[in-house]
XYZ file of N, CA and C in Angstrom:
489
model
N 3.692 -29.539 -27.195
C 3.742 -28.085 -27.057
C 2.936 -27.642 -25.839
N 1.766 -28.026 -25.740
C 0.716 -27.686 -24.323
C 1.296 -28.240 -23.474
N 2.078 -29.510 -23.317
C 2.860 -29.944 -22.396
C 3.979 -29.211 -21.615
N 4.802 -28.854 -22.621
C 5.632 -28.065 -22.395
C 5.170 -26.738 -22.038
N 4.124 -26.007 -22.204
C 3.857 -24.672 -21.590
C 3.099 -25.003 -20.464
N 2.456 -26.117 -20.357
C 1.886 -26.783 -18.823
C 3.193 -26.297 -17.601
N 4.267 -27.303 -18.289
C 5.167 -27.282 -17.429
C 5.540 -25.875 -16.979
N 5.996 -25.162 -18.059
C 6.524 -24.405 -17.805
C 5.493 -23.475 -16.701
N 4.310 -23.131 -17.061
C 3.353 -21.994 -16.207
C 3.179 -22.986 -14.671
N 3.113 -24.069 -14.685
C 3.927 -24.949 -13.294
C 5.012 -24.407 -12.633
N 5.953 -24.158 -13.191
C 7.117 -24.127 -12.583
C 7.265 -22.601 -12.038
N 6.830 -21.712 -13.137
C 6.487 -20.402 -12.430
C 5.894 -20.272 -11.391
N 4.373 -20.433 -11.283
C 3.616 -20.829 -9.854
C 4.265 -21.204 -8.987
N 5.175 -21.841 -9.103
C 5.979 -22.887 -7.875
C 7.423 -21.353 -7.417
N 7.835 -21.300 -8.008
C 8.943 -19.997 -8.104
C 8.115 -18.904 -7.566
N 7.223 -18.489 -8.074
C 6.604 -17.181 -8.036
C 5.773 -16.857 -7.030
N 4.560 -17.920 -6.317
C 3.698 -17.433 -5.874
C 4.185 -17.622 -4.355
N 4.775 -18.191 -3.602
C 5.321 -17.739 -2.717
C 5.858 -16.470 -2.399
N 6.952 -15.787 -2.707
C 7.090 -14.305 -2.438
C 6.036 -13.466 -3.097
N 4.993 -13.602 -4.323
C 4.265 -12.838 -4.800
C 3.276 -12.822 -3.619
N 2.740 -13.475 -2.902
C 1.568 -14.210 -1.819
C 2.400 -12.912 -0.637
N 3.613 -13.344 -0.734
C 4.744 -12.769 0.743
C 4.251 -11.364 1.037
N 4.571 -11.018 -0.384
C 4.622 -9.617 -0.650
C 3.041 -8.909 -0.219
N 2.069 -9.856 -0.945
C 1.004 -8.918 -0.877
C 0.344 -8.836 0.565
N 1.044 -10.072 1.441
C 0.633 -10.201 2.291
C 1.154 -8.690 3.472
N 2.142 -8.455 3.368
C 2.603 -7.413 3.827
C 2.071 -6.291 3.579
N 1.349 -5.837 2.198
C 0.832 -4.549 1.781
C -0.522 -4.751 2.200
N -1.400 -6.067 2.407
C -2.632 -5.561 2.617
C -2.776 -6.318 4.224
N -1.691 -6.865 4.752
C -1.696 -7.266 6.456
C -2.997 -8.197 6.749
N -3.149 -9.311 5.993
C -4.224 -10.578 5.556
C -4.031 -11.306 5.247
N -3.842 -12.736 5.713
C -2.744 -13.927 4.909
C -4.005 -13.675 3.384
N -5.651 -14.139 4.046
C -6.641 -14.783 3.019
C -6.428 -13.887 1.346
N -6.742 -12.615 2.372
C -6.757 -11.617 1.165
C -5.548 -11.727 0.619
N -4.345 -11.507 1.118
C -3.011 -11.792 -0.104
C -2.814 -12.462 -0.509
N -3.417 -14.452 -0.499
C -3.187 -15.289 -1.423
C -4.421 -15.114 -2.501
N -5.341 -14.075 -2.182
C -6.567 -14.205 -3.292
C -5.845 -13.359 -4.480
N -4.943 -12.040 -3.739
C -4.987 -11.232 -4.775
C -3.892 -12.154 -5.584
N -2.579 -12.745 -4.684
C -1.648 -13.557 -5.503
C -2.444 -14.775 -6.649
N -3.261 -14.974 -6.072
C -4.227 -16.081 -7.188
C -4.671 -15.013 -8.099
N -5.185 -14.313 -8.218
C -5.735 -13.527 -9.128
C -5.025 -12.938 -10.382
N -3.598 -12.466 -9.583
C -2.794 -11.846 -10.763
C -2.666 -12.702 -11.529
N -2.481 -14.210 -10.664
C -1.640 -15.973 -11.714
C -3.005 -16.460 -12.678
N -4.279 -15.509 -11.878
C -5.559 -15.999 -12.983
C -5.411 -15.059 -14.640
N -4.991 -14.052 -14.594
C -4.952 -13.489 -15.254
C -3.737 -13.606 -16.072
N -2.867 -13.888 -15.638
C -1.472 -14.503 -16.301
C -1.838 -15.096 -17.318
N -2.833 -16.178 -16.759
C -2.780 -17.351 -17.776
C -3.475 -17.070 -18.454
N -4.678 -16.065 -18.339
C -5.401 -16.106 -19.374
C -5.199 -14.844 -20.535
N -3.718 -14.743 -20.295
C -2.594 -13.694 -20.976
C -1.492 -14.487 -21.414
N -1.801 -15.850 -21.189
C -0.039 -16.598 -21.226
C 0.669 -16.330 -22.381
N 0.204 -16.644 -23.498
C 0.887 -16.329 -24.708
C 1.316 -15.164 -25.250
N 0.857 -14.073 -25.096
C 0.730 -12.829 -24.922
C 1.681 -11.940 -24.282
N 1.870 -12.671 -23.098
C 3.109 -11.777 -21.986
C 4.524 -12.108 -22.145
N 5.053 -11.185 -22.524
C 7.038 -11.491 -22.665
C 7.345 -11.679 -21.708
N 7.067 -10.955 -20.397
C 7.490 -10.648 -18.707
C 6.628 -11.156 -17.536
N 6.414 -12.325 -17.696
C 4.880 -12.797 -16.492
C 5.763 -12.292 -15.698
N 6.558 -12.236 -14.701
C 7.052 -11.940 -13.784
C 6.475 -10.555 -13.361
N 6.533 -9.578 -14.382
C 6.646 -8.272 -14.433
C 5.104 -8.231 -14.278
N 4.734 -8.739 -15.125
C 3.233 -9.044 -15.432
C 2.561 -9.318 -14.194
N 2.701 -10.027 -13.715
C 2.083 -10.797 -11.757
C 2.141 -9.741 -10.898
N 3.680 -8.908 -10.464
C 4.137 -7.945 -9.619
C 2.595 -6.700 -10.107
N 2.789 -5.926 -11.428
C 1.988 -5.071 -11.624
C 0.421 -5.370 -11.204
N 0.021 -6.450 -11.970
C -1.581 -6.895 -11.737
C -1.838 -6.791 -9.951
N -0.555 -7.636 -9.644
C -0.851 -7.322 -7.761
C -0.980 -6.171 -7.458
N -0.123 -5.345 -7.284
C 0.039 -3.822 -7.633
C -1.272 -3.134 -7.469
N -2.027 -3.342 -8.786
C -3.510 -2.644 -9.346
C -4.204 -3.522 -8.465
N -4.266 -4.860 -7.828
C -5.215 -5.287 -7.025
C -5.349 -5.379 -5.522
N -3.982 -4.799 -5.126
C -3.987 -4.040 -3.689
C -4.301 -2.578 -3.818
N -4.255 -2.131 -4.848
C -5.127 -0.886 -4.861
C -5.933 -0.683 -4.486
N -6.839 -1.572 -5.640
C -8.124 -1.800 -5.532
C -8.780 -2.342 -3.971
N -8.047 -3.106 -3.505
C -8.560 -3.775 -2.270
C -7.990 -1.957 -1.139
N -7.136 -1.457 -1.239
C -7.113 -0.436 -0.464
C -8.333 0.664 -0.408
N -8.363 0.777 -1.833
C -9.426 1.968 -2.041
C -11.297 1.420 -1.593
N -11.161 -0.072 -1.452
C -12.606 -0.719 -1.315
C -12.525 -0.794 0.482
N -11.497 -0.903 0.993
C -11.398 -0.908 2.221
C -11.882 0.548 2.693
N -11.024 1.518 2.457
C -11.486 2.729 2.287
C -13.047 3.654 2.194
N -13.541 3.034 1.213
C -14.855 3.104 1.007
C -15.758 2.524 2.123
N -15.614 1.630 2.822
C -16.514 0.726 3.794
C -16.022 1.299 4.892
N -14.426 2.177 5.336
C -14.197 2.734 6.463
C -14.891 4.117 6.578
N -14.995 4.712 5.374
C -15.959 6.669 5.403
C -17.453 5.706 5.524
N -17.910 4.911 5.396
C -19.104 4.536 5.428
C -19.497 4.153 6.676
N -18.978 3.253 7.084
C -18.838 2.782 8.693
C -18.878 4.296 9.372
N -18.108 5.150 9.274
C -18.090 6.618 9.562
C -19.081 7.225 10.209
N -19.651 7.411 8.200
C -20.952 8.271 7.925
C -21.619 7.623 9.090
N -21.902 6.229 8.919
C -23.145 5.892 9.572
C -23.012 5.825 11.327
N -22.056 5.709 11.368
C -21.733 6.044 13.105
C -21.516 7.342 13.210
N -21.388 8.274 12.671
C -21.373 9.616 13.042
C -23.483 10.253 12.670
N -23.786 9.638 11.653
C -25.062 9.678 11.775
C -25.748 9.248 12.922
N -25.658 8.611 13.311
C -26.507 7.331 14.860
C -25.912 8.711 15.820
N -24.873 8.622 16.156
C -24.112 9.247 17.036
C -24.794 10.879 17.345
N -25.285 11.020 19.216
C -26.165 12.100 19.119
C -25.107 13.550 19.230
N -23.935 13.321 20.033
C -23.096 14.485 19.530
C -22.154 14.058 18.419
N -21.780 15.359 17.212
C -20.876 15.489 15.987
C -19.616 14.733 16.212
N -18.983 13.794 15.207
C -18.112 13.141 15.432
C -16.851 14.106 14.778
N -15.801 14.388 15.386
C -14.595 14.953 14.777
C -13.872 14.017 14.427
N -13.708 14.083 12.977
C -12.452 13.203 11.930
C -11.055 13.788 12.447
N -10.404 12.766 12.828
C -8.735 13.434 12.664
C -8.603 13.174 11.034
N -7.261 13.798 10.399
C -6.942 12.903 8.905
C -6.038 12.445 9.487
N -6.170 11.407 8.404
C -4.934 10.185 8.899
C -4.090 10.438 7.754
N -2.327 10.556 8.688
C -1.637 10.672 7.875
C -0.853 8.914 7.235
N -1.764 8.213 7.316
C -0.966 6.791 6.570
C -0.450 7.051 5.836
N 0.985 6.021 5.663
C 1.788 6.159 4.436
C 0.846 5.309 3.588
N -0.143 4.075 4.219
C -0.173 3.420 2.974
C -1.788 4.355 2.210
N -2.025 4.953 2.724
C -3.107 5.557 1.854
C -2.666 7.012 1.306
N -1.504 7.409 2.146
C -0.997 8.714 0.950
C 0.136 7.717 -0.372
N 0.242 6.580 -0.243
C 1.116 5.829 -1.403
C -0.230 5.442 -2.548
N -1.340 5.069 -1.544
C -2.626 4.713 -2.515
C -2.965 5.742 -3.252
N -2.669 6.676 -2.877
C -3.555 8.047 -3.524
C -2.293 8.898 -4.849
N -1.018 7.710 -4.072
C 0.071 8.734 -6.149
C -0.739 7.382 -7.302
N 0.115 8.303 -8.377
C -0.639 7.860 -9.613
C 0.147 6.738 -9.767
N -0.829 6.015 -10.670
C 0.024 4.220 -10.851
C 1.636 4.349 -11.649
N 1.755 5.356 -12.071
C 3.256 5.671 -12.789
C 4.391 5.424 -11.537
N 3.903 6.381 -10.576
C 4.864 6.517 -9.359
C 4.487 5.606 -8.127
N 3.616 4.900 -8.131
C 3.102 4.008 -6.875
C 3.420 2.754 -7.420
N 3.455 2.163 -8.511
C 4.059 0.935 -8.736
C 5.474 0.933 -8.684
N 6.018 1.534 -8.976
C 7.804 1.756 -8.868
C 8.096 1.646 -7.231
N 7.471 2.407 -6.339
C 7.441 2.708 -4.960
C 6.845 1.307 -3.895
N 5.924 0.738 -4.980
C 5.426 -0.475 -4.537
C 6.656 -1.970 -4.456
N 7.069 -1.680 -5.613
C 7.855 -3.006 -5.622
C 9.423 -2.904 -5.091
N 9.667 -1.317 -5.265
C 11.140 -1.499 -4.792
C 11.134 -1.081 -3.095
N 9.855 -0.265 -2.883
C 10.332 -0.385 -0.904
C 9.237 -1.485 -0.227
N 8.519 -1.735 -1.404
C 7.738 -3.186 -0.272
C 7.933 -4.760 -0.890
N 8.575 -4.955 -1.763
C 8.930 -5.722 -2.628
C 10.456 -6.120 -2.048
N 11.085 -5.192 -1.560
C 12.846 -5.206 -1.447
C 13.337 -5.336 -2.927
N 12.800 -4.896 -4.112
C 13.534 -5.284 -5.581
C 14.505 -4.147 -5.889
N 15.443 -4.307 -6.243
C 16.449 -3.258 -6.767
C 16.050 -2.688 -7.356
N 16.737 -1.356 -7.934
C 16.237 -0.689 -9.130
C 16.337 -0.692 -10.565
N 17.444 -1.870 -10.406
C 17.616 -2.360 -11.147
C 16.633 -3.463 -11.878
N 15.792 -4.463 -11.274
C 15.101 -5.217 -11.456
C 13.540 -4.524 -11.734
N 13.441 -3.763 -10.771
C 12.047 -2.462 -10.895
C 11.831 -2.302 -12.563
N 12.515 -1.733 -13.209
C 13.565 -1.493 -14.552
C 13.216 -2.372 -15.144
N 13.304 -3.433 -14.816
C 13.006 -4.690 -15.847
C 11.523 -4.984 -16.026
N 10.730 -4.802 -14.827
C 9.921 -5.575 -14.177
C 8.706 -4.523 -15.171
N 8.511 -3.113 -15.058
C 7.942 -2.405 -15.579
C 8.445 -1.678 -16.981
N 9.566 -1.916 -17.439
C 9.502 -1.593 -18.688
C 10.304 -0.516 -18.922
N 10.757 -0.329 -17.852
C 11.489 1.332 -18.112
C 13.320 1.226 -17.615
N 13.431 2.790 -18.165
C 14.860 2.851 -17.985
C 15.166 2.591 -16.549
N 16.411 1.985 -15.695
C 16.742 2.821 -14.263
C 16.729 3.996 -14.119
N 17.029 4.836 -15.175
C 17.011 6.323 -14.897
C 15.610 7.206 -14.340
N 15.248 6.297 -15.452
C 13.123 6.712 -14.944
C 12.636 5.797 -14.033
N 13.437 5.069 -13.502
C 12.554 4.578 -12.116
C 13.230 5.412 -10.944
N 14.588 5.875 -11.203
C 14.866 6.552 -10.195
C 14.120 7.927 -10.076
N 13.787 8.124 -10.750
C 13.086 9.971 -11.537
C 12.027 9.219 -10.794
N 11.126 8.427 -11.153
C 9.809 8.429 -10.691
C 9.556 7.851 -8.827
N 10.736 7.556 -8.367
C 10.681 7.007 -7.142
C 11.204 8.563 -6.331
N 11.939 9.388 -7.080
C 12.058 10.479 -6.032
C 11.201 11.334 -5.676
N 10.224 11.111 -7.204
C 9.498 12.086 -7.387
C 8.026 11.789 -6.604
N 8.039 10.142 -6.329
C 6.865 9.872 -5.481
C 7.269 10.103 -3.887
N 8.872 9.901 -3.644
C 9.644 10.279 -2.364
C 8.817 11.758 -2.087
N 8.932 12.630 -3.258
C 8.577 14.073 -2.858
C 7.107 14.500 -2.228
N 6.531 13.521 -3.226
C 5.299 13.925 -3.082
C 4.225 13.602 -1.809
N 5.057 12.219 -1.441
C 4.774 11.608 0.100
C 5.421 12.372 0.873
N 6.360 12.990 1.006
C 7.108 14.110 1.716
C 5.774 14.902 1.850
N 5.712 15.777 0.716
C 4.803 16.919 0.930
C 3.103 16.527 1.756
N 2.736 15.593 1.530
C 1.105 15.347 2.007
C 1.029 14.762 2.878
N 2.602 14.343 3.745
C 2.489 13.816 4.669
C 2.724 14.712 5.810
N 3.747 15.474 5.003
C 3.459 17.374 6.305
C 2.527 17.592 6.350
N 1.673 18.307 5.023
C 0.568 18.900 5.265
C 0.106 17.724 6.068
N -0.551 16.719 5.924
C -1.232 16.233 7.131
C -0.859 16.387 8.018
N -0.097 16.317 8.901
C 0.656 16.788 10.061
C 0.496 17.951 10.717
N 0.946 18.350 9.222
C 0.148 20.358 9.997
C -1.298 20.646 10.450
N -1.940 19.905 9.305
C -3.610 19.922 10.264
C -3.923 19.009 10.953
N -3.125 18.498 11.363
C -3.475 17.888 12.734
C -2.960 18.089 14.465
N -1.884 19.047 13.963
C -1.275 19.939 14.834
C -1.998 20.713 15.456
């Protein structure tokens, strides 16, 4: 029986962590950092193995929440770097805002940023999206327009104040 689930969580790894690695590598632009976070989700897999109906689904999301996390920690060390160079600094430093897509995608809620995550940086259908998280196609399409909208809107307004 341990044999056989050996194998099997083998064979996944072997299938999986290549495009999972691919993928994250693209969202956080770091080979190191995207095979850590791809190791990480497969750490947590396993120590979920029995437990999870959907590792697949399961890996994609955990990555998901851990390029977040690595966005929002990046984030934090860039206003800091900031602060402290605009502190040192003897004339006032003017912030532009930055209109990034990937930090106005960091900033929707995990309902609508995981759907948005896997089907425009993932290339996954919406069909598979659907599978992957648990929900209807109907509500991944609802929640992908609705994150479409909302990146629409904060990506004008940024625009406008920076105009």
């Amino acid at each position: 029986m341990k044999r056989s689930r050996d194998r099997a969580a083998s064979e996944l790894f072997a299938a999986l962590y290549p495009r999972l690695a691919g993928w994250c590598r693209r969202l956080v632009d770091d080979d190191e950092t995207a095979h850590e976070i791809a190791s990480e989700a497969f750490t947590r897999l396993w120590a979920r193995w029995t437990s999870v109906a959907e590792p697949r689904g399961f890996l994609y999301v955990t990555a998901a929440n851990l390029v977040r996390d690595h966005w929002r920690r990046l984030e934090r060390e860039r206003r800091a770097v900031r602060r402290a160079g605009t502190e040192a600094a003897v004339r006032p430093h003017t912030e532009q805002a930055d209109p990034s897509v990937r930090l106005l995608v960091q900033s929707l809620p995990e309902r609508l940023r995981v759907p948005i995550l896997l089907h425009y940086y993932a290339d996954m259908p919406i069909r598979e999206v659907a599978v992957l998280t648990g929900r209807k196609e109907g509500t991944v399409k609802a929640d992908l327009h609705a994150a479409r909208e909302l990146l629409r809107v904060h990506l004008r307004r940024s625009l406008d104040h920076t105009s």
